[in-house]
Structures are given as structure tokens and as C-alpha cells.
Amino acid sequence: MDALVVERVCAEWSRTLDGLAFRGVRLDPAGVRVYFGPLRGSRGTIHALVARWPEPLWLWLEESALPKERDRVAGTLRYDGTPLLRLDVPPGDRRLRLELGRSDRPMGFLEIEAWPPGNILLADPEKKIHWIARRRPTSSVRAALAPGLPYADPPAPFRKDPHGVTEADVAELLKSDGDLDEAELTRRLRHNWSGVAGPVGEELAVRLLEVHRTGGEDAVGAVTQAMRDWANSTYAAEGRVLGLRWQDKHRSATLVSAGSESLPRAGVEMLGPWANWEIAARLLAAELPEACLLYTSDAADDSSVV
């Protein structure tokens, strides 16, 4: 799930989940469901924040019934009923942090890592992991992840947000000893920038090359403004939202604003439009390829995952 899409949907989820409490986690065959509902003594709707792990990894929020206690992960039930304090997304990241407790008494947080292969964990205020869906060994970029260990933040994201592109960024993007072709510019965009997955990046490359060719003496400035305008129209906070599903064997997908100045012309199937980012994320989830099984049936009581 692209970082710009995560940012947009989380802004709307924050409003939906405001004032609710954490009610536990259930492991599903293809991911997890994190439940939120009214504070104790109150009545109201239960919401499930659903994470689908197999690629294309996807997140959405839906109304749900609360599973029986025996069907929720035992390691998370000590926090059952704890108020949700806030939902944060670090800029440019695909990591959601749901802080639990009150402003004067933080009690811990849930962290969802929304990049392949995906993960979710529950940690205390000192960042010691209490429960985790997928243990991870130490790697070259990160310490091990397991219950009892401190949560090690992943490396900072290196892909940039095109909303804040500068002329220096564009000069580097367009630097070439000869004519920069569409394929190479697409590769550079996908490697260095958020919001340009699949055919979206291909279409943006075509647009930027045309602006560069016709931009005259201030071609770099023209491309910079074109990239900002594209980002503002393709990932607008308000307005209707389209789903784009790739027409290849992977059937990956993303979301963009319906009012985008530059939508892919080939290689995608357009779905929607839908009223907002939250609804679009939920309805597009039903159009993704069938997920493979990830968890054994007895994984719900601990942090072991196959």
C-alpha cells in the first residue's frame, strides 16, 4: 500500500475511530483484524481495522461484530477496553501507530507495518514488545523483533513525497548524459518517490517528459510545478476516489483522486469512483486477488507465525 494512500486513509480513520477503545486482535487466514468499539458502559458500532498481508498488501476499516474472547489473541486482551488516544502515521511512511491510554496516562501502542510481508505488534509505553504477529531475526538494518525485546523502529523511508518536490530534486531526477527516455524516468520515479506505483508512474513520466521538452529556459521549474500539481490533484484530501487495478498477473492496485490531472491510459482497470478514501480502501479490498493462507489455526494464542 503506497505511503500517500496510507496517509489519506488514516486521516479519515482517525475521525471514525475517535473516542473508541481497543477491543483486541483476531488472526485471520490471510492477515489480522484489530477491533475498536465504544468505551466500557457505552453502546455503539464495532469497527475492525483489517490488514491483508499477501501482496498486494492492503488495509481497510469496516463495521464488524466483536468476536468472542476465546477467538481473540490472548496476548492482547490485557489491553481490552483501553481508549484509543491517537492514530499517527510518520510522514512518508507506511507504518501506523495506534497509541492507547489517555494523554496523562499512556498505556502502550499498536504498530502496523504496512509493507510486505506486513506485521503488527503491541508494545508498552517503554516500547517493550508484549505481543507480535511475526517474530523477526536481527537483520543488517534492524534489531530482532520478539516479545520481551524493545521495538526497533525500521529505517526511515527514503522515498520522497511529491507534494514537496523542489527544483533541486527535479534537476537530480532529470540528470542525464543523453536523452532521458520514459522507461528510465519511470524507474527513477518508482525508486525515489511515493505515489507512483505501476502504471501511475509510467503516466507521470510521460507527462513530465513532455513538460520538460516544452518548458524552455525554465524547464526544471516547469517540471517541478507540474509534479506538485500532479500530486495535489492525484492525492487530494477531499473529493471522490478511484481504484486502479493493474491488468497483469499480479493484479496489484492503488487509489487516486478521481480529479487527477493525469490518470493512466493503459494497463489498469478503473473502479469506482467512491465518496472518500476510507470507503474506497474498503471497497477496493474486495477486488483484490484471493489471498493465500498465512497462519496456522493455533497461532492465535501466541506470536508464532508460519
Tab-separated table of C-alpha atoms in Angstrom:
chain	number	residue	atom	x	y	z
A	1	MET	CA	0.000	0.000	0.000
A	2	ASP	CA	1.506	3.305	-1.076
A	3	ALA	CA	2.597	5.807	1.578
A	4	LEU	CA	0.421	8.603	0.151
A	5	VAL	CA	-2.629	6.339	0.186
A	6	VAL	CA	-1.862	5.297	3.780
A	7	GLU	CA	-1.685	8.960	4.767
A	8	ARG	CA	-5.039	9.769	3.173
A	9	VAL	CA	-6.985	6.800	4.534
A	10	CYS	CA	-5.525	7.170	8.035
A	11	ALA	CA	-6.674	10.782	8.231
A	12	GLU	CA	-10.244	9.567	7.718
A	13	TRP	CA	-9.847	6.543	10.005
A	14	SER	CA	-8.737	8.885	12.791
A	15	ARG	CA	-12.110	10.617	12.645
A	16	THR	CA	-14.050	7.337	12.540
A	17	LEU	CA	-12.150	5.801	15.469
A	18	ASP	CA	-12.085	8.932	17.629
A	19	GLY	CA	-13.441	8.212	21.114
A	20	LEU	CA	-13.341	4.414	20.733
A	21	ALA	CA	-11.428	1.774	22.683
A	22	PHE	CA	-9.196	-1.119	21.668
A	23	ARG	CA	-11.048	-4.462	21.856
A	24	GLY	CA	-8.438	-6.977	20.748
A	25	VAL	CA	-6.952	-8.727	17.716
A	26	ARG	CA	-8.005	-11.755	15.709
A	27	LEU	CA	-5.658	-13.597	13.364
A	28	ASP	CA	-7.279	-14.491	10.061
A	29	PRO	CA	-6.016	-16.926	7.422
A	30	ALA	CA	-4.674	-14.020	5.355
A	31	GLY	CA	-3.909	-11.301	7.909
A	32	VAL	CA	-5.278	-9.704	11.070
A	33	ARG	CA	-8.277	-7.771	12.347
A	34	VAL	CA	-7.878	-5.134	15.057
A	35	TYR	CA	-11.137	-4.289	16.822
A	36	PHE	CA	-12.283	-0.963	18.233
A	37	GLY	CA	-15.568	-0.199	19.947
A	38	PRO	CA	-17.332	2.043	22.455
A	39	LEU	CA	-15.793	2.640	25.847
A	40	ARG	CA	-16.978	0.309	28.594
A	41	GLY	CA	-20.522	1.107	29.669
A	42	SER	CA	-21.370	2.592	26.270
A	43	ARG	CA	-23.096	1.114	23.259
A	44	GLY	CA	-22.271	1.596	19.619
A	45	THR	CA	-20.646	0.243	16.485
A	46	ILE	CA	-17.649	-2.079	16.454
A	47	HIS	CA	-15.035	-1.335	13.786
A	48	ALA	CA	-12.351	-3.694	12.525
A	49	LEU	CA	-9.122	-2.358	11.068
A	50	VAL	CA	-8.232	-5.150	8.652
A	51	ALA	CA	-4.709	-5.850	7.397
A	52	ARG	CA	-4.350	-8.228	4.467
A	53	TRP	CA	-0.731	-9.425	4.335
A	54	PRO	CA	-0.157	-11.182	0.997
A	55	GLU	CA	0.710	-8.913	-1.871
A	56	PRO	CA	-0.906	-6.702	-2.767
A	57	LEU	CA	-0.832	-5.825	0.937
A	58	TRP	CA	-3.903	-3.771	1.823
A	59	LEU	CA	-5.566	-2.081	4.814
A	60	TRP	CA	-9.187	-1.094	5.313
A	61	LEU	CA	-11.734	-0.290	8.021
A	62	GLU	CA	-15.133	-1.936	8.240
A	63	GLU	CA	-18.023	-2.354	10.654
A	64	SER	CA	-17.932	-5.733	12.361
A	65	ALA	CA	-19.233	-7.925	15.144
A	66	LEU	CA	-16.830	-8.392	18.068
A	67	PRO	CA	-15.548	-11.989	18.210
A	68	LYS	CA	-15.888	-13.949	21.410
A	69	GLU	CA	-12.972	-13.551	23.795
A	70	ARG	CA	-11.679	-17.046	23.001
A	71	ASP	CA	-11.343	-16.068	19.338
A	72	ARG	CA	-9.190	-13.015	20.065
A	73	VAL	CA	-5.427	-13.186	20.616
A	74	ALA	CA	-4.873	-13.869	24.317
A	75	GLY	CA	-1.711	-11.750	24.376
A	76	THR	CA	-3.687	-8.605	23.531
A	77	LEU	CA	-6.612	-8.968	25.952
A	78	ARG	CA	-4.850	-7.223	28.842
A	79	TYR	CA	-5.448	-4.002	26.864
A	80	ASP	CA	-9.112	-4.786	26.119
A	81	GLY	CA	-11.175	-1.628	26.720
A	82	THR	CA	-8.196	0.743	26.705
A	83	PRO	CA	-9.101	4.027	24.959
A	84	LEU	CA	-7.512	4.833	21.614
A	85	LEU	CA	-5.556	8.037	22.181
A	86	ARG	CA	-4.498	8.790	18.615
A	87	LEU	CA	-3.602	7.302	15.243
A	88	ASP	CA	-0.305	8.559	13.835
A	89	VAL	CA	1.488	7.973	10.539
A	90	PRO	CA	5.095	9.222	10.281
A	91	PRO	CA	5.437	11.441	7.170
A	92	GLY	CA	6.215	9.400	4.083
A	93	ASP	CA	5.974	6.122	5.989
A	94	ARG	CA	3.742	3.074	5.673
A	95	ARG	CA	3.699	2.500	9.417
A	96	LEU	CA	0.604	3.133	11.554
A	97	ARG	CA	0.917	3.723	15.280
A	98	LEU	CA	-2.269	3.488	17.343
A	99	GLU	CA	-1.497	4.891	20.788
A	100	LEU	CA	-3.561	3.537	23.672
A	101	GLY	CA	-4.419	5.168	27.005
A	102	ARG	CA	-5.066	8.772	27.947
A	103	SER	CA	-2.999	11.909	27.487
A	104	ASP	CA	-1.969	11.798	31.159
A	105	ARG	CA	-1.511	8.005	31.210
A	106	PRO	CA	-0.159	6.390	28.030
A	107	MET	CA	-0.520	2.611	28.215
A	108	GLY	CA	1.189	1.419	25.058
A	109	PHE	CA	0.704	1.270	21.326
A	110	LEU	CA	-0.159	-0.954	18.404
A	111	GLU	CA	2.150	-0.739	15.413
A	112	ILE	CA	1.086	-1.904	11.956
A	113	GLU	CA	3.809	-2.222	9.323
A	114	ALA	CA	2.042	-1.860	6.000
A	115	TRP	CA	4.757	-3.093	3.681
A	116	PRO	CA	5.475	-6.699	2.615
A	117	PRO	CA	5.431	-9.079	4.358
A	118	GLY	CA	3.464	-6.993	6.907
A	119	ASN	CA	3.401	-7.158	10.693
A	120	ILE	CA	1.548	-5.960	13.784
A	121	LEU	CA	2.717	-5.736	17.369
A	122	LEU	CA	1.622	-4.463	20.764
A	123	ALA	CA	4.179	-2.675	22.951
A	124	ASP	CA	4.183	-0.896	26.309
A	125	PRO	CA	4.986	2.826	26.747
A	126	GLU	CA	8.712	1.993	27.056
A	127	LYS	CA	8.492	0.231	23.638
A	128	LYS	CA	8.983	-3.275	25.022
A	129	ILE	CA	7.101	-5.700	22.770
A	130	HIS	CA	4.288	-7.505	24.576
A	131	TRP	CA	2.854	-9.383	21.581
A	132	ILE	CA	3.830	-9.608	17.923
A	133	ALA	CA	2.257	-11.428	14.983
A	134	ARG	CA	5.555	-12.165	13.239
A	135	ARG	CA	8.852	-12.533	15.063
A	136	ARG	CA	11.810	-11.232	13.090
A	137	PRO	CA	15.518	-12.090	13.485
A	138	THR	CA	18.190	-9.399	13.549
A	139	SER	CA	18.951	-8.048	10.087
A	140	SER	CA	21.552	-5.690	8.653
A	141	VAL	CA	19.182	-2.730	9.114
A	142	ARG	CA	17.159	-3.619	12.190
A	143	ALA	CA	17.305	-5.363	15.560
A	144	ALA	CA	15.287	-8.518	16.196
A	145	LEU	CA	11.552	-8.285	16.896
A	146	ALA	CA	10.084	-10.636	19.506
A	147	PRO	CA	8.113	-10.483	22.771
A	148	GLY	CA	10.209	-9.053	25.579
A	149	LEU	CA	12.543	-7.141	23.240
A	150	PRO	CA	12.444	-3.371	22.669
A	151	TYR	CA	10.677	-2.357	19.493
A	152	ALA	CA	13.285	-1.223	16.974
A	153	ASP	CA	11.929	1.352	14.552
A	154	PRO	CA	12.530	0.468	10.899
A	155	PRO	CA	14.890	2.634	8.830
A	156	ALA	CA	13.441	5.996	7.867
A	157	PRO	CA	11.664	5.915	4.492
A	158	PHE	CA	13.837	7.142	1.633
A	159	ARG	CA	11.095	7.763	-0.899
A	160	LYS	CA	10.060	11.415	-1.068
A	161	ASP	CA	6.607	12.994	-1.103
A	162	PRO	CA	5.986	14.678	-4.483
A	163	HIS	CA	3.879	17.353	-2.785
A	164	GLY	CA	7.146	18.884	-1.540
A	165	VAL	CA	9.311	18.405	-4.627
A	166	THR	CA	11.995	21.078	-5.177
A	167	GLU	CA	13.861	22.226	-8.247
A	168	ALA	CA	16.986	20.537	-6.866
A	169	ASP	CA	15.029	17.272	-6.678
A	170	VAL	CA	13.883	17.649	-10.280
A	171	ALA	CA	17.360	18.525	-11.531
A	172	GLU	CA	18.621	15.278	-9.992
A	173	LEU	CA	15.651	13.343	-11.354
A	174	LEU	CA	16.239	14.574	-14.917
A	175	LYS	CA	20.049	14.410	-14.897
A	176	SER	CA	21.293	12.518	-17.927
A	177	ASP	CA	24.255	12.397	-20.304
A	178	GLY	CA	21.881	11.977	-23.222
A	179	ASP	CA	18.168	11.924	-23.894
A	180	LEU	CA	16.284	10.646	-20.852
A	181	ASP	CA	13.698	8.148	-22.001
A	182	GLU	CA	10.354	7.222	-20.487
A	183	ALA	CA	11.500	3.849	-19.119
A	184	GLU	CA	14.457	5.320	-17.225
A	185	LEU	CA	12.423	8.206	-15.801
A	186	THR	CA	9.727	5.746	-14.688
A	187	ARG	CA	12.389	3.653	-12.940
A	188	ARG	CA	13.782	6.723	-11.145
A	189	LEU	CA	10.336	7.872	-10.070
A	190	ARG	CA	9.410	4.476	-8.638
A	191	HIS	CA	12.707	4.141	-6.806
A	192	ASN	CA	12.799	7.605	-5.237
A	193	TRP	CA	9.229	8.870	-4.911
A	194	SER	CA	5.969	7.821	-3.287
A	195	GLY	CA	2.658	7.730	-5.130
A	196	VAL	CA	3.972	6.375	-8.439
A	197	ALA	CA	3.305	2.640	-8.309
A	198	GLY	CA	2.737	0.679	-11.510
A	199	PRO	CA	1.078	2.458	-14.450
A	200	VAL	CA	0.691	5.605	-12.302
A	201	GLY	CA	4.445	6.145	-12.502
A	202	GLU	CA	4.504	5.401	-16.225
A	203	GLU	CA	1.854	8.034	-16.911
A	204	LEU	CA	3.622	10.620	-14.737
A	205	ALA	CA	6.897	10.005	-16.592
A	206	VAL	CA	5.207	10.718	-19.929
A	207	ARG	CA	3.707	13.926	-18.526
A	208	LEU	CA	6.953	15.195	-17.030
A	209	LEU	CA	9.000	14.479	-20.167
A	210	GLU	CA	6.524	16.449	-22.260
A	211	VAL	CA	6.691	19.404	-19.847
A	212	HIS	CA	10.499	19.203	-19.893
A	213	ARG	CA	10.594	19.269	-23.696
A	214	THR	CA	8.302	22.299	-23.920
A	215	GLY	CA	9.427	24.148	-20.794
A	216	GLY	CA	12.030	26.336	-22.474
A	217	GLU	CA	14.741	28.021	-20.385
A	218	ASP	CA	12.985	27.215	-17.110
A	219	ALA	CA	12.239	23.593	-17.920
A	220	VAL	CA	13.281	22.419	-14.462
A	221	GLY	CA	10.950	24.923	-12.806
A	222	ALA	CA	8.120	23.896	-15.121
A	223	VAL	CA	8.614	20.212	-14.317
A	224	THR	CA	8.759	20.991	-10.596
A	225	GLN	CA	5.427	22.802	-10.738
A	226	ALA	CA	3.900	20.078	-12.917
A	227	MET	CA	4.930	17.417	-10.403
A	228	ARG	CA	3.445	19.398	-7.496
A	229	ASP	CA	0.217	19.977	-9.431
A	230	TRP	CA	0.040	16.283	-10.254
A	231	ALA	CA	0.494	15.294	-6.601
A	232	ASN	CA	-2.134	17.782	-5.409
A	233	SER	CA	-4.708	16.552	-7.924
A	234	THR	CA	-3.894	12.833	-7.630
A	235	TYR	CA	-3.832	12.657	-3.809
A	236	ALA	CA	-6.276	15.392	-2.805
A	237	ALA	CA	-7.562	15.162	0.755
A	238	GLU	CA	-11.162	15.775	-0.301
A	239	GLY	CA	-13.297	14.535	-3.163
A	240	ARG	CA	-14.159	11.298	-4.877
A	241	VAL	CA	-11.615	8.485	-5.170
A	242	LEU	CA	-10.889	5.925	-7.892
A	243	GLY	CA	-9.456	2.436	-7.559
A	244	LEU	CA	-6.847	1.394	-10.111
A	245	ARG	CA	-6.187	-2.329	-10.562
A	246	TRP	CA	-3.283	-3.467	-12.694
A	247	GLN	CA	-4.183	-5.661	-15.662
A	248	ASP	CA	-1.309	-8.101	-15.198
A	249	LYS	CA	-0.837	-11.431	-13.443
A	250	HIS	CA	-0.165	-9.728	-10.079
A	251	ARG	CA	-3.420	-7.719	-10.093
A	252	SER	CA	-1.960	-5.132	-7.732
A	253	ALA	CA	-3.900	-1.943	-7.043
A	254	THR	CA	-3.872	1.558	-5.639
A	255	LEU	CA	-6.158	4.537	-5.013
A	256	VAL	CA	-6.066	8.014	-6.574
A	257	SER	CA	-8.296	11.060	-6.586
A	258	ALA	CA	-10.954	10.965	-9.290
A	259	GLY	CA	-9.967	14.518	-10.227
A	260	SER	CA	-6.351	13.625	-11.032
A	261	GLU	CA	-4.856	15.645	-13.879
A	262	SER	CA	-3.106	12.575	-15.251
A	263	LEU	CA	-4.651	9.111	-14.951
A	264	PRO	CA	-3.030	6.042	-16.540
A	265	ARG	CA	-4.294	5.446	-20.047
A	266	ALA	CA	-3.427	1.743	-20.286
A	267	GLY	CA	-2.616	-1.235	-18.128
A	268	VAL	CA	-5.248	-0.591	-15.446
A	269	GLU	CA	-8.891	-1.225	-14.722
A	270	MET	CA	-10.658	1.715	-13.102
A	271	LEU	CA	-13.058	1.033	-10.236
A	272	GLY	CA	-15.401	3.457	-8.531
A	273	PRO	CA	-15.440	6.364	-8.076
A	274	TRP	CA	-16.237	6.284	-4.363
A	275	ALA	CA	-17.104	9.078	-1.978
A	276	ASN	CA	-13.846	9.215	0.005
A	277	TRP	CA	-10.583	7.449	0.792
A	278	GLU	CA	-11.976	5.342	3.656
A	279	ILE	CA	-14.814	3.922	1.566
A	280	ALA	CA	-12.538	3.417	-1.430
A	281	ALA	CA	-9.989	1.421	0.594
A	282	ARG	CA	-12.736	-0.863	1.929
A	283	LEU	CA	-14.458	-1.470	-1.414
A	284	LEU	CA	-11.268	-1.940	-3.386
A	285	ALA	CA	-10.220	-4.674	-0.917
A	286	ALA	CA	-12.985	-6.903	-2.310
A	287	GLU	CA	-11.483	-6.583	-5.803
A	288	LEU	CA	-8.009	-7.859	-4.864
A	289	PRO	CA	-6.829	-11.388	-5.742
A	290	GLU	CA	-7.746	-14.138	-3.334
A	291	ALA	CA	-5.187	-14.320	-0.532
A	292	CYS	CA	-3.203	-17.411	0.318
A	293	LEU	CA	-3.226	-18.881	3.839
A	294	LEU	CA	-0.574	-17.468	6.166
A	295	TYR	CA	-1.408	-18.586	9.690
A	296	THR	CA	-1.906	-21.967	11.288
A	297	SER	CA	-5.154	-22.432	13.168
A	298	ASP	CA	-3.398	-22.485	16.565
A	299	ALA	CA	-1.461	-19.235	16.113
A	300	ALA	CA	-3.974	-17.054	17.916
A	301	ASP	CA	-2.651	-17.634	21.430
A	302	ASP	CA	0.955	-16.612	20.897
A	303	SER	CA	3.214	-14.734	18.500
A	304	SER	CA	4.246	-17.678	16.381
A	305	VAL	CA	3.570	-17.447	12.675
A	306	VAL	CA	4.307	-19.867	9.891
